[in-house]
C-alpha positions as YAML, in Angstrom:
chain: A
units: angstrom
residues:
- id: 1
  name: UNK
  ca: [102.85, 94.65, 72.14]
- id: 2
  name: UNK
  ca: [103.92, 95.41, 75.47]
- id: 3
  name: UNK
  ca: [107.48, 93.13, 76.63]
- id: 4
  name: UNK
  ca: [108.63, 92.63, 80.06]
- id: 5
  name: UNK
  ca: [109.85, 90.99, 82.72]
- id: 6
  name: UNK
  ca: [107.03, 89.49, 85.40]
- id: 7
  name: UNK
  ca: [108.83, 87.43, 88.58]
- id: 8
  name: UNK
  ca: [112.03, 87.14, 86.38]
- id: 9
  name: UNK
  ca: [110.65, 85.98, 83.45]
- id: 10
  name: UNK
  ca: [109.64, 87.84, 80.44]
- id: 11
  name: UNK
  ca: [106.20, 88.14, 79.24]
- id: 12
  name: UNK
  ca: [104.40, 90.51, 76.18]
- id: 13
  name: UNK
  ca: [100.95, 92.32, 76.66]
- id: 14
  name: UNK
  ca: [98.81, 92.48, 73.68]
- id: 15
  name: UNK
  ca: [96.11, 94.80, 74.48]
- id: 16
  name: UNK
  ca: [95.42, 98.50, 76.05]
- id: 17
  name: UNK
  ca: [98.64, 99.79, 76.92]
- id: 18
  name: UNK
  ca: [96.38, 102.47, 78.98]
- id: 19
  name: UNK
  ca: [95.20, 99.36, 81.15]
- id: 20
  name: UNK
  ca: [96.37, 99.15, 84.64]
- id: 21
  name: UNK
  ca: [99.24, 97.37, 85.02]
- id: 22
  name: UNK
  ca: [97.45, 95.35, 88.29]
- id: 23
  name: UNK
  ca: [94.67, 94.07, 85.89]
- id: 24
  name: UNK
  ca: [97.17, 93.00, 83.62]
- id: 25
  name: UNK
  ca: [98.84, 91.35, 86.70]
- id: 26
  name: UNK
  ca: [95.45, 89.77, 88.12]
- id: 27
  name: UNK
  ca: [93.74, 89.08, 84.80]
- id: 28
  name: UNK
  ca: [95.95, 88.10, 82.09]
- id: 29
  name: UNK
  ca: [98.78, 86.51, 84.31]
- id: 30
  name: UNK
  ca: [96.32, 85.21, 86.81]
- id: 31
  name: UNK
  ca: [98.27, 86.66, 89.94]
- id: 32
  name: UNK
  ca: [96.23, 87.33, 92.63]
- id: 33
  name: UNK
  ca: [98.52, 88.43, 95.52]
- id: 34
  name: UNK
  ca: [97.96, 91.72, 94.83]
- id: 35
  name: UNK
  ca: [94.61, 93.54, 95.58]
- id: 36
  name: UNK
  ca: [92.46, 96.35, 94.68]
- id: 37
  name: UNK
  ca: [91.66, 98.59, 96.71]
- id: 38
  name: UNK
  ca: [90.76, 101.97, 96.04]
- id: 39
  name: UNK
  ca: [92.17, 102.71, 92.46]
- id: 40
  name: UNK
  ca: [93.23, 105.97, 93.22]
- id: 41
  name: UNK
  ca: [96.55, 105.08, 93.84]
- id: 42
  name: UNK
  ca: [96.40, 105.63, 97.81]
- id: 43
  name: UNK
  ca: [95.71, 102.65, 100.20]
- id: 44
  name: UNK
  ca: [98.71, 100.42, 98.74]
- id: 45
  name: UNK
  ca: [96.79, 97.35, 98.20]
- id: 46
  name: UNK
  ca: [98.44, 96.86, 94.67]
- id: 47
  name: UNK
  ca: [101.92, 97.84, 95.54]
- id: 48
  name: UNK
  ca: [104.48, 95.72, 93.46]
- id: 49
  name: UNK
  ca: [108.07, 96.59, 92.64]
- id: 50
  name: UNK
  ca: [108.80, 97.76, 89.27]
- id: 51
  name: UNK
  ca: [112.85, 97.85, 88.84]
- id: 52
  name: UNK
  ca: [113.32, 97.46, 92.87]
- id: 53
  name: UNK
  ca: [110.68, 100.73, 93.05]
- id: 54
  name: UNK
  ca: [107.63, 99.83, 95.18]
- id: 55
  name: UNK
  ca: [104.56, 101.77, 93.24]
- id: 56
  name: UNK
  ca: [100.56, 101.42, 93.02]
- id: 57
  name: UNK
  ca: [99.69, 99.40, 90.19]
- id: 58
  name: UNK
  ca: [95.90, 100.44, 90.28]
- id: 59
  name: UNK
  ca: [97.08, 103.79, 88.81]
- id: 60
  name: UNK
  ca: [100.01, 102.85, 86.46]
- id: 61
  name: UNK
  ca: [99.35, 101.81, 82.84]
- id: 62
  name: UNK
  ca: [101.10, 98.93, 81.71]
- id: 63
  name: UNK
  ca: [102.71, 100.43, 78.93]
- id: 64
  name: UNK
  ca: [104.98, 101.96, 82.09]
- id: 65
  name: UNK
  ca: [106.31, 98.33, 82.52]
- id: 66
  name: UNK
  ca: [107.52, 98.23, 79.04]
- id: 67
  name: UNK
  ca: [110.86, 96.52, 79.25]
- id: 68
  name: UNK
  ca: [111.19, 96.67, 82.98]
- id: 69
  name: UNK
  ca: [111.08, 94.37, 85.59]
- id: 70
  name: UNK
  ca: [107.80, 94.01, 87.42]
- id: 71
  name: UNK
  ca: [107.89, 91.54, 91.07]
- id: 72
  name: UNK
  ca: [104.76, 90.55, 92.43]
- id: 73
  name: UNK
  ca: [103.87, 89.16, 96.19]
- id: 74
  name: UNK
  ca: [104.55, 85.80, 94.22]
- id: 75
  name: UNK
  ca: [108.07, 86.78, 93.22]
- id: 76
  name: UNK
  ca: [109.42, 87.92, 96.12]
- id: 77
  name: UNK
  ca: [109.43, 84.57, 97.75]
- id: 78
  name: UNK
  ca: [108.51, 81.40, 97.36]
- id: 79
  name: UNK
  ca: [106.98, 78.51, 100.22]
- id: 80
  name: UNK
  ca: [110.01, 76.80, 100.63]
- id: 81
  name: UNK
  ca: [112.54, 79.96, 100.41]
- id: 82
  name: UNK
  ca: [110.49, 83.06, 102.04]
- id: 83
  name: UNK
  ca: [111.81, 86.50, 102.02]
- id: 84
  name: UNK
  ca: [112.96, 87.52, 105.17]
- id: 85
  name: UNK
  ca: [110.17, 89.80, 105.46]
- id: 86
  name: UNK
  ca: [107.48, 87.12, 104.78]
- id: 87
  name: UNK
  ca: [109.18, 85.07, 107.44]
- id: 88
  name: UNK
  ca: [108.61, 87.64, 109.89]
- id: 89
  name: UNK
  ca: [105.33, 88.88, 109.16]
- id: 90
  name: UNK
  ca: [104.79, 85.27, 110.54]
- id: 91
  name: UNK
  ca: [106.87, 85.08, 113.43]
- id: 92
  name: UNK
  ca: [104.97, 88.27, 114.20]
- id: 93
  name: UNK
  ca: [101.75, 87.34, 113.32]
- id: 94
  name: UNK
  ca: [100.91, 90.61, 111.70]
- id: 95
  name: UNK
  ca: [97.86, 89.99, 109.43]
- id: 96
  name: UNK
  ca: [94.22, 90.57, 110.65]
- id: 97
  name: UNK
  ca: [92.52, 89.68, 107.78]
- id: 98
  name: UNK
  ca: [95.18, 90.06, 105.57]
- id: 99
  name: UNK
  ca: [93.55, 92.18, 102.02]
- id: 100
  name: UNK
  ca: [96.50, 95.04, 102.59]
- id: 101
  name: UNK
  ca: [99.52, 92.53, 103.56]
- id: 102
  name: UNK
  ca: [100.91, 91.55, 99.86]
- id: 103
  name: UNK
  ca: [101.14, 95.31, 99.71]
- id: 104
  name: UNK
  ca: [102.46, 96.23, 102.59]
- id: 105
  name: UNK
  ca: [105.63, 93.55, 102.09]
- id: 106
  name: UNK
  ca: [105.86, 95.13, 99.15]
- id: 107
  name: UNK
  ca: [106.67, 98.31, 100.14]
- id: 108
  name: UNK
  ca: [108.60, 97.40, 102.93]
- id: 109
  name: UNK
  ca: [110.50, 95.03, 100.76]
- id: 110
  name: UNK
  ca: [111.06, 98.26, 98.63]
- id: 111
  name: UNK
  ca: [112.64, 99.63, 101.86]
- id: 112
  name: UNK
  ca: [114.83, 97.27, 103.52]
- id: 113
  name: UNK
  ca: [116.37, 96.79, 99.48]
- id: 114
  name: UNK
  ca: [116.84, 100.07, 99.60]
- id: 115
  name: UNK
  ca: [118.14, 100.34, 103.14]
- id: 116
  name: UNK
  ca: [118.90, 97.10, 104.91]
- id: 117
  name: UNK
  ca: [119.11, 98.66, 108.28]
- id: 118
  name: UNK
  ca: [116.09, 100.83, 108.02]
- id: 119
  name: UNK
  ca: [115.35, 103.66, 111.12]
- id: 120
  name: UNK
  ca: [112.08, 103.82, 112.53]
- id: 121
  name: UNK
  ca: [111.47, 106.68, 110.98]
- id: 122
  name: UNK
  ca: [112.68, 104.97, 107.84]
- id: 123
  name: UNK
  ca: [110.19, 102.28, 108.47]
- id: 124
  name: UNK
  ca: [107.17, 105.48, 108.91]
- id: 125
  name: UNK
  ca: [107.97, 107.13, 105.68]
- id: 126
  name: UNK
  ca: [108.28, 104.25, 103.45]
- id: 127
  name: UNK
  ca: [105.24, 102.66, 105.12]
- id: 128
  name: UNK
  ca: [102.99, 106.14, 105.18]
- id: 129
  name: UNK
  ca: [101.23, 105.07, 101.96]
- id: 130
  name: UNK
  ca: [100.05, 101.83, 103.13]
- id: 131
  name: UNK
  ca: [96.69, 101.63, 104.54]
- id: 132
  name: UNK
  ca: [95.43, 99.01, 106.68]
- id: 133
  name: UNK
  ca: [91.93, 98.67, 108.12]
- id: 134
  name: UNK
  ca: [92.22, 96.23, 110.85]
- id: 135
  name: UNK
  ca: [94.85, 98.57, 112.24]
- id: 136
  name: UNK
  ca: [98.00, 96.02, 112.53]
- id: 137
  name: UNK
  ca: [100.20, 99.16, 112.32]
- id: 138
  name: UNK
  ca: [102.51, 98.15, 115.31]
- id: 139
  name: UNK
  ca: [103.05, 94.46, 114.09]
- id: 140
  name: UNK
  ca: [104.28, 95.60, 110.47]
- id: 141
  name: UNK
  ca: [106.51, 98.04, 111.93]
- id: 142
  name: UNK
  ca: [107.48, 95.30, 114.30]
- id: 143
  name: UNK
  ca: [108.15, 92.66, 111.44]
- id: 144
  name: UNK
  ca: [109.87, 95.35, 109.52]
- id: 145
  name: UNK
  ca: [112.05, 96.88, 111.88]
- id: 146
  name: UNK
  ca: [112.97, 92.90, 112.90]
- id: 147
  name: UNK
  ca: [114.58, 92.66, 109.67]
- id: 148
  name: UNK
  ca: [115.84, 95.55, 110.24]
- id: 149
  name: UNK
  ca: [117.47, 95.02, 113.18]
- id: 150
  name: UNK
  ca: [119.04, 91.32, 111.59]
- id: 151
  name: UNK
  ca: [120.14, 93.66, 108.89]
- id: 152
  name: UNK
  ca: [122.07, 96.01, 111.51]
- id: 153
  name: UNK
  ca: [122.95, 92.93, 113.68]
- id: 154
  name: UNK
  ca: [124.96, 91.74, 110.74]
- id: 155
  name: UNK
  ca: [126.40, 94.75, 109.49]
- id: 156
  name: UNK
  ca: [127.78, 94.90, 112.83]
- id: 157
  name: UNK
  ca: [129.61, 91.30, 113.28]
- id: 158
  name: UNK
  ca: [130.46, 92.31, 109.55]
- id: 159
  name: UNK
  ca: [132.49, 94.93, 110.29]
- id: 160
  name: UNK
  ca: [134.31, 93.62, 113.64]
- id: 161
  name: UNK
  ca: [135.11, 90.64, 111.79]
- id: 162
  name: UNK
  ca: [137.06, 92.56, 109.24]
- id: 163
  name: UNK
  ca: [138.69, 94.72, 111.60]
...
């Protein structure tokens, strides 16, 4: 028995631990968000965080989740409270068709966690693994580096207002 915690709430696995954690996700929690892609671990369609860590779920057995905290697409935010980063993939209109984009906020979710007021080059590295086909390269980075940019923005006031 596998325990831990999906979208904040805790869950148990009874089965394979060597199964990958994203058909656990998809098949026994019914969370489609995240996709399969290659199952090598390298175009980023299953990216999900797993304690705050954006990883490839197509390559990681569950038995790695074991009393950790995994977030899907659905966890991050919700319809009536988006994640900044889901807001501006739509004030930026950045899917094409959409298969990679649960992954790619993922991972840049990962990032701007990580570092609220992410570089560009930030933005590149953390973003590197990430394949998309349609090519909508320059609107992620663009949605990204928006937040980004809100992030600096307010660091900024931030700090003159305490000075």
């Amino acid at each position: 028995m596998i325990t831990f915690s999906l979208n904040g709430e805790p869950v148990r696995f009874n089965g394979d631990p060597s199964t990958p954690l994203l058909w656990v996700i998809r098949d026994d929690f019914k969370l489609k968000g995240s996709k399969f892609g290659c199952g090598a671990g390298l175009c980023g369609a299953c990216t999900m965080h797993l304690d705050g860590t954006a990883i490839k779920t197509c390559v990681l057995p569950v038995a790695a989740a074991a009393d950790k905290a995994v977030t899907t697409i659905e966890g991050l935010g919700n319809p009536e409270d988006l994640h900044p980063l889901q807001t501006a993939w739509i004030e930026h209109n950045v899917p094409q068709c959409g298969y990679c984009q649960s992954g790619q906020i993922m991972a840049a979710a990962a990032l701007i966690a990580d570092k609220p007021s992410a570089s560009s080059e930030d933005v590149d590295n953390a973003m590197s693994g990430n394949i998309c086909r349609c090519g909508c390269y320059p609107r992620i980075k663009t949605a990204i580096m928006s937040v980004a940019a809100s992030a600096l923005s307010y660091d900024a006031a931030a700090t003159e207002a305490n000075s």
